[in-house]
PDB file of C-alpha atoms in Angstrom:
ATOM      1  CA  MET A1345      -1.570  20.894   6.245  1.00 86.00           C
ATOM      2  CA  PHE A1346      -4.934  20.945   4.490  1.00 92.00           C
ATOM      3  CA  ARG A1347      -5.562  20.226   0.825  1.00 92.00           C
ATOM      4  CA  LYS A1348      -8.826  20.751  -1.031  1.00 94.00           C
ATOM      5  CA  ASN A1349      -9.766  17.875  -3.367  1.00 94.00           C
ATOM      6  CA  ASN A1350      -8.962  18.496  -7.042  1.00 90.00           C
ATOM      7  CA  THR A1351      -7.833  16.603 -10.130  1.00 90.00           C
ATOM      8  CA  GLU A1352      -4.590  18.511 -10.741  1.00 91.00           C
ATOM      9  CA  GLY A1353      -1.020  17.639  -9.867  1.00 92.00           C
ATOM     10  CA  TYR A1354      -0.712  14.027 -11.036  1.00 96.00           C
ATOM     11  CA  ARG A1355       2.669  12.873 -12.286  1.00 97.00           C
ATOM     12  CA  GLU A1356       3.548   9.647 -14.030  1.00 97.00           C
ATOM     13  CA  LEU A1357       5.884   7.421 -12.024  1.00 97.00           C
ATOM     14  CA  LEU A1358       5.773   4.442 -14.401  1.00 97.00           C
ATOM     15  CA  GLU A1359       3.749   3.705 -17.509  1.00 98.00           C
ATOM     16  CA  GLY A1360       0.125   3.530 -16.321  1.00 98.00           C
ATOM     17  CA  VAL A1361       0.979   4.633 -12.751  1.00 98.00           C
ATOM     18  CA  GLN A1362       0.197   8.210 -11.730  1.00 98.00           C
ATOM     19  CA  LEU A1363       0.686   9.814  -8.315  1.00 98.00           C
ATOM     20  CA  GLN A1364      -1.030  12.849  -6.842  1.00 97.00           C
ATOM     21  CA  THR A1365       0.642  13.770  -3.558  1.00 97.00           C
ATOM     22  CA  LEU A1366      -2.166  14.794  -1.209  1.00 96.00           C
ATOM     23  CA  VAL A1367      -0.603  15.930   2.081  1.00 96.00           C
ATOM     24  CA  HIS A1368       2.557  15.343   4.060  1.00 96.00           C
ATOM     25  CA  GLY A1369       3.980  16.223   7.448  1.00 95.00           C
ATOM     26  CA  GLU A1370       7.171  15.437   9.310  1.00 95.00           C
ATOM     27  CA  LYS A1371       6.478  11.695   9.627  1.00 97.00           C
ATOM     28  CA  THR A1372       3.957  10.693   6.928  1.00 98.00           C
ATOM     29  CA  LEU A1373       3.018  11.341   3.303  1.00 98.00           C
ATOM     30  CA  MET A1374      -0.332  10.485   1.708  1.00 98.00           C
ATOM     31  CA  GLY A1375      -0.792   9.996  -2.020  1.00 98.00           C
ATOM     32  CA  ARG A1376      -3.541   9.043  -4.447  1.00 98.00           C
ATOM     33  CA  PHE A1377      -2.506   6.658  -7.211  1.00 98.00           C
ATOM     34  CA  LYS A1378      -4.348   6.175 -10.491  1.00 98.00           C
ATOM     35  CA  LEU A1379      -3.406   2.796 -11.953  1.00 98.00           C
ATOM     36  CA  ASP A1380      -4.297   1.794 -15.510  1.00 98.00           C
ATOM     37  CA  LYS A1381      -5.447  -1.731 -16.316  1.00 98.00           C
ATOM     38  CA  GLY A1382      -2.422  -3.785 -17.350  1.00 98.00           C
ATOM     39  CA  ALA A1383       0.131  -1.574 -15.574  1.00 98.00           C
ATOM     40  CA  LYS A1384       2.863  -3.322 -13.609  1.00 98.00           C
ATOM     41  CA  ILE A1385       4.910  -2.090 -10.685  1.00 98.00           C
ATOM     42  CA  PRO A1386       7.984  -4.310 -10.657  1.00 98.00           C
ATOM     43  CA  SER A1387       9.249  -5.978  -7.537  1.00 98.00           C
ATOM     44  CA  HIS A1388      10.999  -3.450  -5.287  1.00 97.00           C
ATOM     45  CA  LYS A1389      11.525  -2.470  -1.673  1.00 97.00           C
ATOM     46  CA  HIS A1390      12.147   0.731   0.258  1.00 97.00           C
ATOM     47  CA  PRO A1391      12.658   1.651   3.917  1.00 97.00           C
ATOM     48  CA  HIS A1392       9.180   3.213   4.214  1.00 98.00           C
ATOM     49  CA  GLU A1393       6.222   1.488   5.838  1.00 98.00           C
ATOM     50  CA  GLN A1394       3.399   1.602   3.266  1.00 98.00           C
ATOM     51  CA  THR A1395      -0.269   1.514   4.280  1.00 98.00           C
ATOM     52  CA  GLY A1396      -2.940   1.468   1.578  1.00 98.00           C
ATOM     53  CA  LEU A1397      -6.659   1.444   0.813  1.00 98.00           C
ATOM     54  CA  MET A1398      -8.172   0.365  -2.517  1.00 98.00           C
ATOM     55  CA  ILE A1399     -10.810   2.954  -3.439  1.00 98.00           C
ATOM     56  CA  SER A1400     -11.863   1.348  -6.728  1.00 98.00           C
ATOM     57  CA  GLY A1401     -10.653  -1.295  -9.150  1.00 98.00           C
ATOM     58  CA  LYS A1402      -8.720  -4.525  -8.745  1.00 98.00           C
ATOM     59  CA  MET A1403      -5.056  -5.492  -8.559  1.00 98.00           C
ATOM     60  CA  LEU A1404      -2.783  -8.344  -7.597  1.00 98.00           C
ATOM     61  CA  LEU A1405      -0.372  -7.360  -4.826  1.00 98.00           C
ATOM     62  CA  THR A1406       2.569  -9.629  -4.084  1.00 98.00           C
ATOM     63  CA  VAL A1407       4.443  -9.176  -0.798  1.00 98.00           C
ATOM     64  CA  ASP A1408       7.418 -11.432  -0.020  1.00 95.00           C
ATOM     65  CA  GLY A1409       6.159 -13.976  -2.565  1.00 95.00           C
ATOM     66  CA  LYS A1410       2.570 -14.102  -1.230  1.00 97.00           C
ATOM     67  CA  GLU A1411      -0.117 -12.891  -3.668  1.00 98.00           C
ATOM     68  CA  PHE A1412      -3.237 -10.989  -2.615  1.00 98.00           C
ATOM     69  CA  GLU A1413      -6.220 -10.162  -4.838  1.00 98.00           C
ATOM     70  CA  VAL A1414      -7.094  -6.592  -3.820  1.00 98.00           C
ATOM     71  CA  GLU A1415     -10.551  -5.085  -4.471  1.00 98.00           C
ATOM     72  CA  ALA A1416     -12.395  -1.910  -3.466  1.00 98.00           C
ATOM     73  CA  GLY A1417     -12.462  -1.533   0.327  1.00 98.00           C
ATOM     74  CA  ASP A1418      -9.444  -3.780   0.943  1.00 98.00           C
ATOM     75  CA  SER A1419      -6.440  -2.393   2.829  1.00 98.00           C
ATOM     76  CA  TRP A1420      -2.849  -3.400   3.572  1.00 98.00           C
ATOM     77  CA  CYS A1421       0.291  -2.451   5.425  1.00 98.00           C
ATOM     78  CA  ILE A1422       3.702  -3.382   4.049  1.00 98.00           C
ATOM     79  CA  ASP A1423       6.646  -3.190   6.439  1.00 98.00           C
ATOM     80  CA  GLY A1424       9.694  -1.248   5.329  1.00 98.00           C
ATOM     81  CA  ASN A1425      12.249  -3.210   3.285  1.00 97.00           C
ATOM     82  CA  LYS A1426       9.710  -5.889   2.245  1.00 98.00           C
ATOM     83  CA  GLU A1427       9.823  -6.932  -1.406  1.00 98.00           C
ATOM     84  CA  HIS A1428       6.509  -6.137  -3.172  1.00 98.00           C
ATOM     85  CA  SER A1429       5.015  -5.751  -6.653  1.00 98.00           C
ATOM     86  CA  VAL A1430       1.666  -5.019  -8.333  1.00 98.00           C
ATOM     87  CA  ILE A1431      -0.217  -6.122 -11.458  1.00 98.00           C
ATOM     88  CA  VAL A1432      -3.256  -3.925 -12.165  1.00 98.00           C
ATOM     89  CA  VAL A1433      -6.257  -6.055 -13.226  1.00 98.00           C
ATOM     90  CA  GLU A1434      -8.773  -3.168 -13.630  1.00 98.00           C
ATOM     91  CA  ASP A1435      -8.369   0.614 -13.706  1.00 98.00           C
ATOM     92  CA  SER A1436      -7.837   1.431 -10.040  1.00 98.00           C
ATOM     93  CA  VAL A1437      -7.568   4.247  -7.521  1.00 98.00           C
ATOM     94  CA  VAL A1438      -5.504   3.669  -4.378  1.00 98.00           C
ATOM     95  CA  ILE A1439      -4.703   5.864  -1.364  1.00 98.00           C
ATOM     96  CA  GLU A1440      -1.382   5.133   0.330  1.00 98.00           C
ATOM     97  CA  VAL A1441       0.459   6.552   3.325  1.00 98.00           C
ATOM     98  CA  PHE A1442       4.239   6.294   3.662  1.00 98.00           C
ATOM     99  CA  SER A1443       6.264   6.635   6.855  1.00 98.00           C
ATOM    100  CA  PRO A1444       8.769   8.142   7.043  1.00 98.00           C
ATOM    101  CA  VAL A1445       7.966  10.695   4.336  1.00 97.00           C
ATOM    102  CA  ARG A1446       9.054   9.625   0.853  1.00 97.00           C
ATOM    103  CA  VAL A1447      11.057  12.646  -0.214  1.00 95.00           C
ATOM    104  CA  ASP A1448      10.815  11.550  -3.852  1.00 95.00           C
ATOM    105  CA  TYR A1449       6.992  11.758  -3.606  1.00 96.00           C
ATOM    106  CA  ARG A1450       6.854  15.275  -2.148  1.00 94.00           C
ATOM    107  CA  PRO A1451       5.348  17.893  -4.471  1.00 87.00           C
ATOM    108  CA  ARG A1452       7.840  19.432  -6.869  1.00 79.00           C
TER     109      ARG A1452
END
């Protein structure tokens, strides 16, 4: 699958959290998230491994009770079924890959 870069196709998942699904295959899905300053992603977990890269901005990522200050260029990998949450400190752009594919994140 190939996808040309564009600014269309974002959908709001939570207040201040928008997802643009980029590409997906049988085993992985990649998405671009736009996160507004002050947005919060409440503590949650899912069976998908989640690997991310902070493109721009700043956020506080908490994984299993441990807090990380994430800035542009930082990356992470969260094992499936690990409790995690986010507080967005500055407007941010994040790329994340999920395995297996998050069906709920596939394009509609």
